[in-house]
Amino acid sequence: MSVDKHIQSLTKVVVNNLENQHDWTQVQIHNQDNLPRPLLYGLPPKRLYVHPDEQIEIIKAEKELNERIPQEPELEWVLPLHLAEKWSIADFSAVFDAITAIPPGGESVNISEDAHWQLWRGPKRGKRILLATVQDDSTVTYYWMHNGLVKPRQN
């Protein structure tokens, strides 16, 4: 199987998994000349990642407001990989260098300057990619990868 066919098949497996197993919507294939391979992006049914500092600010704001702050889902980047592939730090770095923090169409998040908990949303969020690692039996496992260091979450 050629490399192009392999990547197309891998992408198809991940798109199918996101849409049919995880209820993602608006899943799109993103081709760009300076990317080592096409990426995906889409909207999960619920918010998948909250920055640890944002988590603290949300808790403070909820106590002040005495109400729960809804966490709307955000568009997320997805990088389809096969378990047997060997990627270097330079390969991942090339992907991060080629993308913006927010996938196309996700820039319209309304951010209130008064709400400190929103500083990690919209254009100010860090670059992150959901790695979609496909095994030979088409099982897909997802891992977060961030551009740079991110402190661990408090549970």
Short mmCIF file of N, CA and C in Angstrom, two decimals:
data_model
loop_
_atom_site.label_atom_id
_atom_site.label_comp_id
_atom_site.label_asym_id
_atom_site.label_seq_id
_atom_site.Cartn_x
_atom_site.Cartn_y
_atom_site.Cartn_z
N MET A 1 0.86 -1.18 0.00
CA MET A 1 0.00 0.00 0.00
C MET A 1 0.90 1.24 0.00
N SER A 2 0.59 2.19 -0.85
CA SER A 2 1.39 3.41 -0.92
C SER A 2 1.17 4.26 0.34
N VAL A 3 2.08 5.19 0.56
CA VAL A 3 2.01 6.06 1.74
C VAL A 3 0.72 6.88 1.71
N ASP A 4 0.38 7.42 0.53
CA ASP A 4 -0.84 8.22 0.42
C ASP A 4 -2.09 7.41 0.75
N LYS A 5 -2.17 6.19 0.24
CA LYS A 5 -3.32 5.32 0.52
C LYS A 5 -3.37 4.98 2.01
N HIS A 6 -2.20 4.74 2.59
CA HIS A 6 -2.13 4.43 4.02
C HIS A 6 -2.69 5.60 4.85
N ILE A 7 -2.26 6.81 4.53
CA ILE A 7 -2.72 7.99 5.28
C ILE A 7 -4.21 8.23 5.05
N GLN A 8 -4.68 8.03 3.83
CA GLN A 8 -6.11 8.17 3.55
C GLN A 8 -6.93 7.16 4.35
N SER A 9 -6.47 5.92 4.41
CA SER A 9 -7.18 4.89 5.17
C SER A 9 -7.17 5.21 6.66
N LEU A 10 -6.03 5.63 7.15
CA LEU A 10 -5.89 6.00 8.56
C LEU A 10 -6.83 7.15 8.91
N THR A 11 -6.86 8.15 8.05
CA THR A 11 -7.72 9.31 8.26
C THR A 11 -9.18 8.89 8.27
N LYS A 12 -9.56 8.01 7.36
CA LYS A 12 -10.95 7.54 7.27
C LYS A 12 -11.35 6.80 8.55
N VAL A 13 -10.46 5.97 9.09
CA VAL A 13 -10.75 5.24 10.34
C VAL A 13 -10.99 6.22 11.48
N VAL A 14 -10.15 7.26 11.57
CA VAL A 14 -10.28 8.22 12.67
C VAL A 14 -11.54 9.07 12.51
N VAL A 15 -11.83 9.52 11.31
CA VAL A 15 -13.06 10.29 11.08
C VAL A 15 -14.28 9.46 11.48
N ASN A 16 -14.31 8.22 11.04
CA ASN A 16 -15.41 7.33 11.38
C ASN A 16 -15.54 7.15 12.89
N ASN A 17 -14.41 6.97 13.57
CA ASN A 17 -14.42 6.80 15.02
C ASN A 17 -14.92 8.05 15.73
N LEU A 18 -14.43 9.21 15.31
CA LEU A 18 -14.85 10.47 15.95
C LEU A 18 -16.35 10.70 15.77
N GLU A 19 -16.84 10.53 14.54
CA GLU A 19 -18.25 10.82 14.26
C GLU A 19 -19.20 9.76 14.82
N ASN A 20 -18.86 8.50 14.71
CA ASN A 20 -19.80 7.44 15.06
C ASN A 20 -19.64 6.86 16.45
N GLN A 21 -18.45 6.95 17.01
CA GLN A 21 -18.24 6.42 18.36
C GLN A 21 -18.22 7.52 19.42
N HIS A 22 -17.80 8.72 19.01
CA HIS A 22 -17.63 9.80 19.99
C HIS A 22 -18.52 11.01 19.73
N ASP A 23 -19.40 10.91 18.74
CA ASP A 23 -20.41 11.95 18.45
C ASP A 23 -19.85 13.33 18.12
N TRP A 24 -18.68 13.37 17.48
CA TRP A 24 -18.14 14.65 17.03
C TRP A 24 -18.95 15.13 15.83
N THR A 25 -19.01 16.44 15.67
CA THR A 25 -19.65 17.05 14.50
C THR A 25 -18.64 17.96 13.81
N GLN A 26 -18.98 18.40 12.62
CA GLN A 26 -18.16 19.33 11.84
C GLN A 26 -16.74 18.82 11.60
N VAL A 27 -16.56 17.51 11.52
CA VAL A 27 -15.22 16.95 11.31
C VAL A 27 -14.78 17.25 9.87
N GLN A 28 -13.61 17.85 9.76
CA GLN A 28 -13.07 18.26 8.46
C GLN A 28 -11.63 17.76 8.32
N ILE A 29 -11.22 17.51 7.09
CA ILE A 29 -9.83 17.19 6.80
C ILE A 29 -9.13 18.49 6.45
N HIS A 30 -7.98 18.73 7.06
CA HIS A 30 -7.24 19.98 6.87
C HIS A 30 -5.92 19.67 6.16
N ASN A 31 -5.82 20.06 4.90
CA ASN A 31 -4.59 19.90 4.12
C ASN A 31 -3.88 21.24 4.06
N GLN A 32 -2.58 21.20 4.22
CA GLN A 32 -1.78 22.42 4.16
C GLN A 32 -0.40 22.02 3.68
N ASP A 33 0.21 22.81 2.81
CA ASP A 33 1.49 22.45 2.21
C ASP A 33 2.59 22.16 3.22
N ASN A 34 2.64 22.93 4.31
CA ASN A 34 3.74 22.77 5.26
C ASN A 34 3.45 21.74 6.37
N LEU A 35 2.38 20.96 6.21
CA LEU A 35 2.08 19.89 7.16
C LEU A 35 2.64 18.57 6.63
N PRO A 36 3.20 17.74 7.52
CA PRO A 36 3.71 16.44 7.05
C PRO A 36 2.61 15.50 6.57
N ARG A 37 1.37 15.74 7.01
CA ARG A 37 0.21 14.95 6.58
C ARG A 37 -1.04 15.75 6.92
N PRO A 38 -2.18 15.37 6.34
CA PRO A 38 -3.41 16.09 6.69
C PRO A 38 -3.78 15.91 8.16
N LEU A 39 -4.32 16.94 8.73
CA LEU A 39 -4.87 16.90 10.08
C LEU A 39 -6.39 16.88 9.97
N LEU A 40 -7.03 16.59 11.06
CA LEU A 40 -8.48 16.70 11.16
C LEU A 40 -8.78 17.76 12.20
N TYR A 41 -9.97 18.32 12.12
CA TYR A 41 -10.48 19.13 13.22
C TYR A 41 -11.98 18.95 13.27
N GLY A 42 -12.52 19.16 14.44
CA GLY A 42 -13.95 18.98 14.61
C GLY A 42 -14.40 19.42 15.99
N LEU A 43 -15.70 19.28 16.22
CA LEU A 43 -16.31 19.72 17.47
C LEU A 43 -16.78 18.51 18.27
N PRO A 44 -16.15 18.28 19.43
CA PRO A 44 -16.62 17.18 20.28
C PRO A 44 -17.95 17.54 20.93
N PRO A 45 -18.68 16.55 21.46
CA PRO A 45 -19.98 16.85 22.06
C PRO A 45 -19.88 17.62 23.38
N LYS A 46 -18.72 17.54 24.04
CA LYS A 46 -18.50 18.30 25.27
C LYS A 46 -17.05 18.78 25.29
N ARG A 47 -16.77 19.70 26.14
CA ARG A 47 -15.42 20.24 26.23
C ARG A 47 -14.46 19.15 26.71
N LEU A 48 -13.34 18.99 26.02
CA LEU A 48 -12.41 17.91 26.32
C LEU A 48 -11.26 18.30 27.22
N TYR A 49 -10.85 19.57 27.18
CA TYR A 49 -9.66 19.96 27.94
C TYR A 49 -9.89 21.30 28.63
N VAL A 50 -9.52 21.35 29.89
CA VAL A 50 -9.55 22.59 30.67
C VAL A 50 -8.14 22.78 31.22
N HIS A 51 -7.53 23.92 30.91
CA HIS A 51 -6.19 24.23 31.41
C HIS A 51 -6.23 24.27 32.94
N PRO A 52 -5.20 23.77 33.63
CA PRO A 52 -5.21 23.75 35.10
C PRO A 52 -5.44 25.12 35.75
N ASP A 53 -4.83 26.17 35.21
CA ASP A 53 -5.05 27.52 35.76
C ASP A 53 -6.48 27.99 35.49
N GLU A 54 -7.01 27.63 34.35
CA GLU A 54 -8.40 27.97 34.03
C GLU A 54 -9.34 27.27 35.00
N GLN A 55 -9.04 26.03 35.32
CA GLN A 55 -9.86 25.26 36.25
C GLN A 55 -9.98 25.99 37.59
N ILE A 56 -8.88 26.52 38.08
CA ILE A 56 -8.87 27.27 39.35
C ILE A 56 -9.71 28.54 39.23
N GLU A 57 -9.55 29.27 38.13
CA GLU A 57 -10.30 30.50 37.92
C GLU A 57 -11.81 30.23 37.79
N ILE A 58 -12.17 29.12 37.13
CA ILE A 58 -13.59 28.77 37.00
C ILE A 58 -14.19 28.50 38.37
N ILE A 59 -13.48 27.77 39.21
CA ILE A 59 -13.98 27.47 40.55
C ILE A 59 -14.17 28.75 41.35
N LYS A 60 -13.22 29.68 41.27
CA LYS A 60 -13.35 30.97 41.96
C LYS A 60 -14.56 31.74 41.44
N ALA A 61 -14.70 31.80 40.12
CA ALA A 61 -15.81 32.55 39.52
C ALA A 61 -17.16 31.93 39.88
N GLU A 62 -17.23 30.61 39.91
CA GLU A 62 -18.49 29.95 40.27
C GLU A 62 -18.86 30.24 41.72
N LYS A 63 -17.87 30.34 42.60
CA LYS A 63 -18.16 30.69 44.00
C LYS A 63 -18.66 32.12 44.11
N GLU A 64 -18.03 33.03 43.37
CA GLU A 64 -18.45 34.44 43.39
C GLU A 64 -19.85 34.63 42.82
N LEU A 65 -20.12 33.97 41.72
CA LEU A 65 -21.40 34.12 41.05
C LEU A 65 -22.49 33.24 41.65
N ASN A 66 -22.08 32.27 42.43
CA ASN A 66 -22.99 31.30 43.04
C ASN A 66 -23.83 30.57 41.98
N GLU A 67 -23.17 30.25 40.87
CA GLU A 67 -23.81 29.48 39.80
C GLU A 67 -22.75 28.75 39.00
N ARG A 68 -23.18 27.72 38.34
CA ARG A 68 -22.28 26.91 37.51
C ARG A 68 -22.02 27.62 36.19
N ILE A 69 -20.75 27.66 35.78
CA ILE A 69 -20.37 28.27 34.51
C ILE A 69 -20.33 27.17 33.46
N PRO A 70 -21.17 27.27 32.43
CA PRO A 70 -21.18 26.21 31.40
C PRO A 70 -19.86 26.20 30.61
N GLN A 71 -19.40 25.02 30.28
CA GLN A 71 -18.17 24.85 29.51
C GLN A 71 -18.52 24.31 28.13
N GLU A 72 -18.67 25.22 27.20
CA GLU A 72 -19.04 24.86 25.83
C GLU A 72 -17.87 24.16 25.14
N PRO A 73 -18.15 23.19 24.27
CA PRO A 73 -17.06 22.51 23.55
C PRO A 73 -16.35 23.46 22.60
N GLU A 74 -15.09 23.13 22.32
CA GLU A 74 -14.27 23.91 21.40
C GLU A 74 -13.82 23.02 20.25
N LEU A 75 -13.61 23.63 19.09
CA LEU A 75 -13.03 22.88 17.98
C LEU A 75 -11.64 22.40 18.39
N GLU A 76 -11.31 21.18 18.01
CA GLU A 76 -10.02 20.60 18.38
C GLU A 76 -9.32 20.03 17.15
N TRP A 77 -7.98 20.13 17.15
CA TRP A 77 -7.15 19.51 16.13
C TRP A 77 -6.98 18.03 16.47
N VAL A 78 -6.92 17.18 15.44
CA VAL A 78 -6.69 15.75 15.62
C VAL A 78 -5.64 15.30 14.60
N LEU A 79 -4.64 14.56 15.08
CA LEU A 79 -3.58 14.04 14.20
C LEU A 79 -3.69 12.52 14.16
N PRO A 80 -4.13 11.96 13.02
CA PRO A 80 -4.21 10.50 12.89
C PRO A 80 -2.81 9.89 12.73
N LEU A 81 -2.51 8.88 13.55
CA LEU A 81 -1.24 8.16 13.49
C LEU A 81 -1.52 6.67 13.58
N HIS A 82 -0.62 5.87 13.06
CA HIS A 82 -0.70 4.42 13.28
C HIS A 82 0.30 4.07 14.37
N LEU A 83 -0.03 3.10 15.17
CA LEU A 83 0.80 2.70 16.30
C LEU A 83 2.23 2.36 15.88
N ALA A 84 2.41 1.80 14.69
CA ALA A 84 3.73 1.37 14.23
C ALA A 84 4.58 2.52 13.66
N GLU A 85 3.98 3.69 13.46
CA GLU A 85 4.74 4.81 12.89
C GLU A 85 5.75 5.34 13.89
N LYS A 86 6.86 5.80 13.38
CA LYS A 86 7.90 6.41 14.22
C LYS A 86 7.94 7.91 13.92
N TRP A 87 7.52 8.70 14.89
CA TRP A 87 7.54 10.15 14.75
C TRP A 87 8.60 10.73 15.68
N SER A 88 9.31 11.72 15.19
CA SER A 88 10.34 12.38 16.01
C SER A 88 9.76 13.67 16.59
N ILE A 89 10.50 14.25 17.49
CA ILE A 89 10.11 15.55 18.05
C ILE A 89 10.06 16.59 16.93
N ALA A 90 10.97 16.48 15.98
CA ALA A 90 10.97 17.42 14.84
C ALA A 90 9.69 17.28 14.02
N ASP A 91 9.19 16.05 13.85
CA ASP A 91 7.94 15.85 13.11
C ASP A 91 6.78 16.53 13.82
N PHE A 92 6.66 16.31 15.13
CA PHE A 92 5.58 16.94 15.89
C PHE A 92 5.75 18.47 15.91
N SER A 93 6.98 18.91 16.02
CA SER A 93 7.26 20.35 16.01
C SER A 93 6.81 20.98 14.69
N ALA A 94 7.02 20.29 13.58
CA ALA A 94 6.59 20.79 12.28
C ALA A 94 5.08 20.96 12.23
N VAL A 95 4.36 20.03 12.85
CA VAL A 95 2.90 20.14 12.89
C VAL A 95 2.49 21.36 13.70
N PHE A 96 3.07 21.51 14.89
CA PHE A 96 2.72 22.66 15.74
C PHE A 96 3.09 23.99 15.08
N ASP A 97 4.21 24.02 14.37
CA ASP A 97 4.62 25.25 13.68
C ASP A 97 3.65 25.62 12.56
N ALA A 98 3.00 24.63 11.97
CA ALA A 98 2.14 24.86 10.81
C ALA A 98 0.71 25.25 11.17
N ILE A 99 0.30 25.04 12.42
CA ILE A 99 -1.10 25.29 12.78
C ILE A 99 -1.25 26.51 13.67
N THR A 100 -2.48 26.98 13.74
CA THR A 100 -2.84 28.01 14.70
C THR A 100 -3.42 27.30 15.94
N ALA A 101 -3.55 28.03 17.03
CA ALA A 101 -4.08 27.42 18.25
C ALA A 101 -5.50 26.90 18.05
N ILE A 102 -6.27 27.61 17.25
CA ILE A 102 -7.67 27.25 17.03
C ILE A 102 -7.87 26.85 15.57
N PRO A 103 -8.52 25.72 15.34
CA PRO A 103 -8.80 25.32 13.96
C PRO A 103 -9.72 26.32 13.24
N PRO A 104 -9.75 26.29 11.92
CA PRO A 104 -10.59 27.21 11.16
C PRO A 104 -12.05 27.14 11.61
N GLY A 105 -12.65 28.31 11.80
CA GLY A 105 -14.05 28.37 12.21
C GLY A 105 -14.25 28.49 13.71
N GLY A 106 -13.20 28.30 14.49
CA GLY A 106 -13.33 28.36 15.94
C GLY A 106 -12.90 29.69 16.54
N GLU A 107 -12.56 30.64 15.68
CA GLU A 107 -12.05 31.92 16.16
C GLU A 107 -13.14 32.84 16.71
N SER A 108 -14.38 32.49 16.53
CA SER A 108 -15.47 33.39 16.89
C SER A 108 -15.95 33.24 18.33
N VAL A 109 -15.11 32.68 19.21
CA VAL A 109 -15.48 32.56 20.62
C VAL A 109 -15.53 33.94 21.24
N ASN A 110 -16.65 34.28 21.90
CA ASN A 110 -16.77 35.58 22.55
C ASN A 110 -16.11 35.53 23.93
N ILE A 111 -15.07 36.34 24.09
CA ILE A 111 -14.32 36.36 25.33
C ILE A 111 -14.62 37.67 26.06
N SER A 112 -14.97 37.56 27.34
CA SER A 112 -15.19 38.74 28.15
C SER A 112 -13.90 39.05 28.90
N GLU A 113 -13.39 40.26 28.73
CA GLU A 113 -12.14 40.65 29.39
C GLU A 113 -12.26 40.64 30.92
N ASP A 114 -13.49 40.77 31.44
CA ASP A 114 -13.70 40.78 32.89
C ASP A 114 -13.65 39.37 33.49
N ALA A 115 -13.88 38.37 32.68
CA ALA A 115 -13.94 37.00 33.18
C ALA A 115 -12.56 36.35 33.02
N HIS A 116 -11.78 36.34 34.11
CA HIS A 116 -10.43 35.80 34.06
C HIS A 116 -10.40 34.33 33.66
N TRP A 117 -11.47 33.61 33.97
CA TRP A 117 -11.51 32.19 33.64
C TRP A 117 -11.57 31.96 32.13
N GLN A 118 -11.89 32.98 31.35
CA GLN A 118 -11.97 32.82 29.90
C GLN A 118 -10.65 33.08 29.19
N LEU A 119 -9.60 33.42 29.93
CA LEU A 119 -8.33 33.75 29.29
C LEU A 119 -7.71 32.57 28.54
N TRP A 120 -8.13 31.37 28.84
CA TRP A 120 -7.57 30.18 28.19
C TRP A 120 -8.44 29.71 27.04
N ARG A 121 -9.44 30.48 26.70
CA ARG A 121 -10.34 30.13 25.59
C ARG A 121 -9.99 30.99 24.38
N GLY A 122 -10.54 30.63 23.27
CA GLY A 122 -10.36 31.45 22.07
C GLY A 122 -8.92 31.57 21.64
N PRO A 123 -8.55 32.72 21.09
CA PRO A 123 -7.23 32.88 20.48
C PRO A 123 -6.07 32.84 21.48
N LYS A 124 -6.36 32.96 22.78
CA LYS A 124 -5.29 32.97 23.77
C LYS A 124 -4.91 31.57 24.26
N ARG A 125 -5.64 30.57 23.82
CA ARG A 125 -5.33 29.21 24.29
C ARG A 125 -4.05 28.71 23.65
N GLY A 126 -3.38 27.79 24.31
CA GLY A 126 -2.16 27.21 23.77
C GLY A 126 -2.47 26.20 22.67
N LYS A 127 -1.46 25.93 21.86
CA LYS A 127 -1.64 24.93 20.80
C LYS A 127 -1.67 23.54 21.42
N ARG A 128 -2.64 22.75 20.96
CA ARG A 128 -2.74 21.37 21.41
C ARG A 128 -3.33 20.54 20.28
N ILE A 129 -2.97 19.27 20.31
CA ILE A 129 -3.45 18.33 19.29
C ILE A 129 -3.88 17.06 20.01
N LEU A 130 -4.99 16.51 19.57
CA LEU A 130 -5.42 15.22 20.06
C LEU A 130 -4.84 14.17 19.12
N LEU A 131 -3.89 13.38 19.63
CA LEU A 131 -3.29 12.32 18.82
C LEU A 131 -4.27 11.16 18.76
N ALA A 132 -4.62 10.73 17.57
CA ALA A 132 -5.51 9.59 17.37
C ALA A 132 -4.65 8.43 16.90
N THR A 133 -4.30 7.56 17.83
CA THR A 133 -3.40 6.44 17.52
C THR A 133 -4.22 5.20 17.18
N VAL A 134 -4.07 4.75 15.94
CA VAL A 134 -4.85 3.62 15.43
C VAL A 134 -4.01 2.34 15.51
N GLN A 135 -4.60 1.30 16.10
CA GLN A 135 -3.94 0.00 16.15
C GLN A 135 -4.35 -0.83 14.92
N ASP A 136 -3.72 -1.98 14.76
CA ASP A 136 -3.99 -2.83 13.60
C ASP A 136 -5.45 -3.30 13.52
N ASP A 137 -6.11 -3.43 14.67
CA ASP A 137 -7.51 -3.87 14.68
C ASP A 137 -8.49 -2.70 14.56
N SER A 138 -8.00 -1.53 14.22
CA SER A 138 -8.77 -0.29 14.05
C SER A 138 -9.24 0.34 15.35
N THR A 139 -8.74 -0.15 16.48
CA THR A 139 -9.00 0.52 17.76
C THR A 139 -8.26 1.85 17.75
N VAL A 140 -8.93 2.91 18.20
CA VAL A 140 -8.31 4.24 18.23
C VAL A 140 -8.18 4.68 19.68
N THR A 141 -6.97 5.08 20.05
CA THR A 141 -6.69 5.59 21.39
C THR A 141 -6.27 7.05 21.25
N TYR A 142 -6.79 7.90 22.12
CA TYR A 142 -6.53 9.33 22.02
C TYR A 142 -5.64 9.81 23.16
N TYR A 143 -4.70 10.69 22.81
CA TYR A 143 -3.77 11.29 23.78
C TYR A 143 -3.65 12.77 23.47
N TRP A 144 -3.55 13.60 24.51
CA TRP A 144 -3.31 15.02 24.31
C TRP A 144 -1.83 15.27 24.13
N MET A 145 -1.49 16.17 23.21
CA MET A 145 -0.12 16.65 23.06
C MET A 145 -0.19 18.17 23.00
N HIS A 146 0.62 18.81 23.84
CA HIS A 146 0.65 20.26 23.91
C HIS A 146 1.96 20.78 23.33
N ASN A 147 1.92 21.99 22.83
CA ASN A 147 3.11 22.65 22.34
C ASN A 147 3.76 23.34 23.54
N GLY A 148 4.83 22.78 24.04
CA GLY A 148 5.49 23.34 25.21
C GLY A 148 5.06 22.61 26.47
N LEU A 149 5.46 23.17 27.60
CA LEU A 149 5.16 22.55 28.88
C LEU A 149 3.83 23.04 29.42
N VAL A 150 3.08 22.13 30.00
CA VAL A 150 1.80 22.46 30.63
C VAL A 150 1.81 21.78 31.98
N LYS A 151 1.53 22.56 33.04
CA LYS A 151 1.56 21.94 34.36
C LYS A 151 0.42 20.94 34.49
N PRO A 152 0.62 19.91 35.32
CA PRO A 152 -0.42 18.87 35.44
C PRO A 152 -1.67 19.38 36.11
N ARG A 153 -2.78 18.74 35.78
CA ARG A 153 -4.08 19.10 36.37
C ARG A 153 -4.17 18.60 37.80
N GLN A 154 -4.93 19.32 38.60
CA GLN A 154 -5.26 18.90 39.96
C GLN A 154 -6.55 18.10 39.91
N ASN A 155 -6.57 16.95 40.53
CA ASN A 155 -7.81 16.17 40.58
C ASN A 155 -8.45 16.26 41.95
#
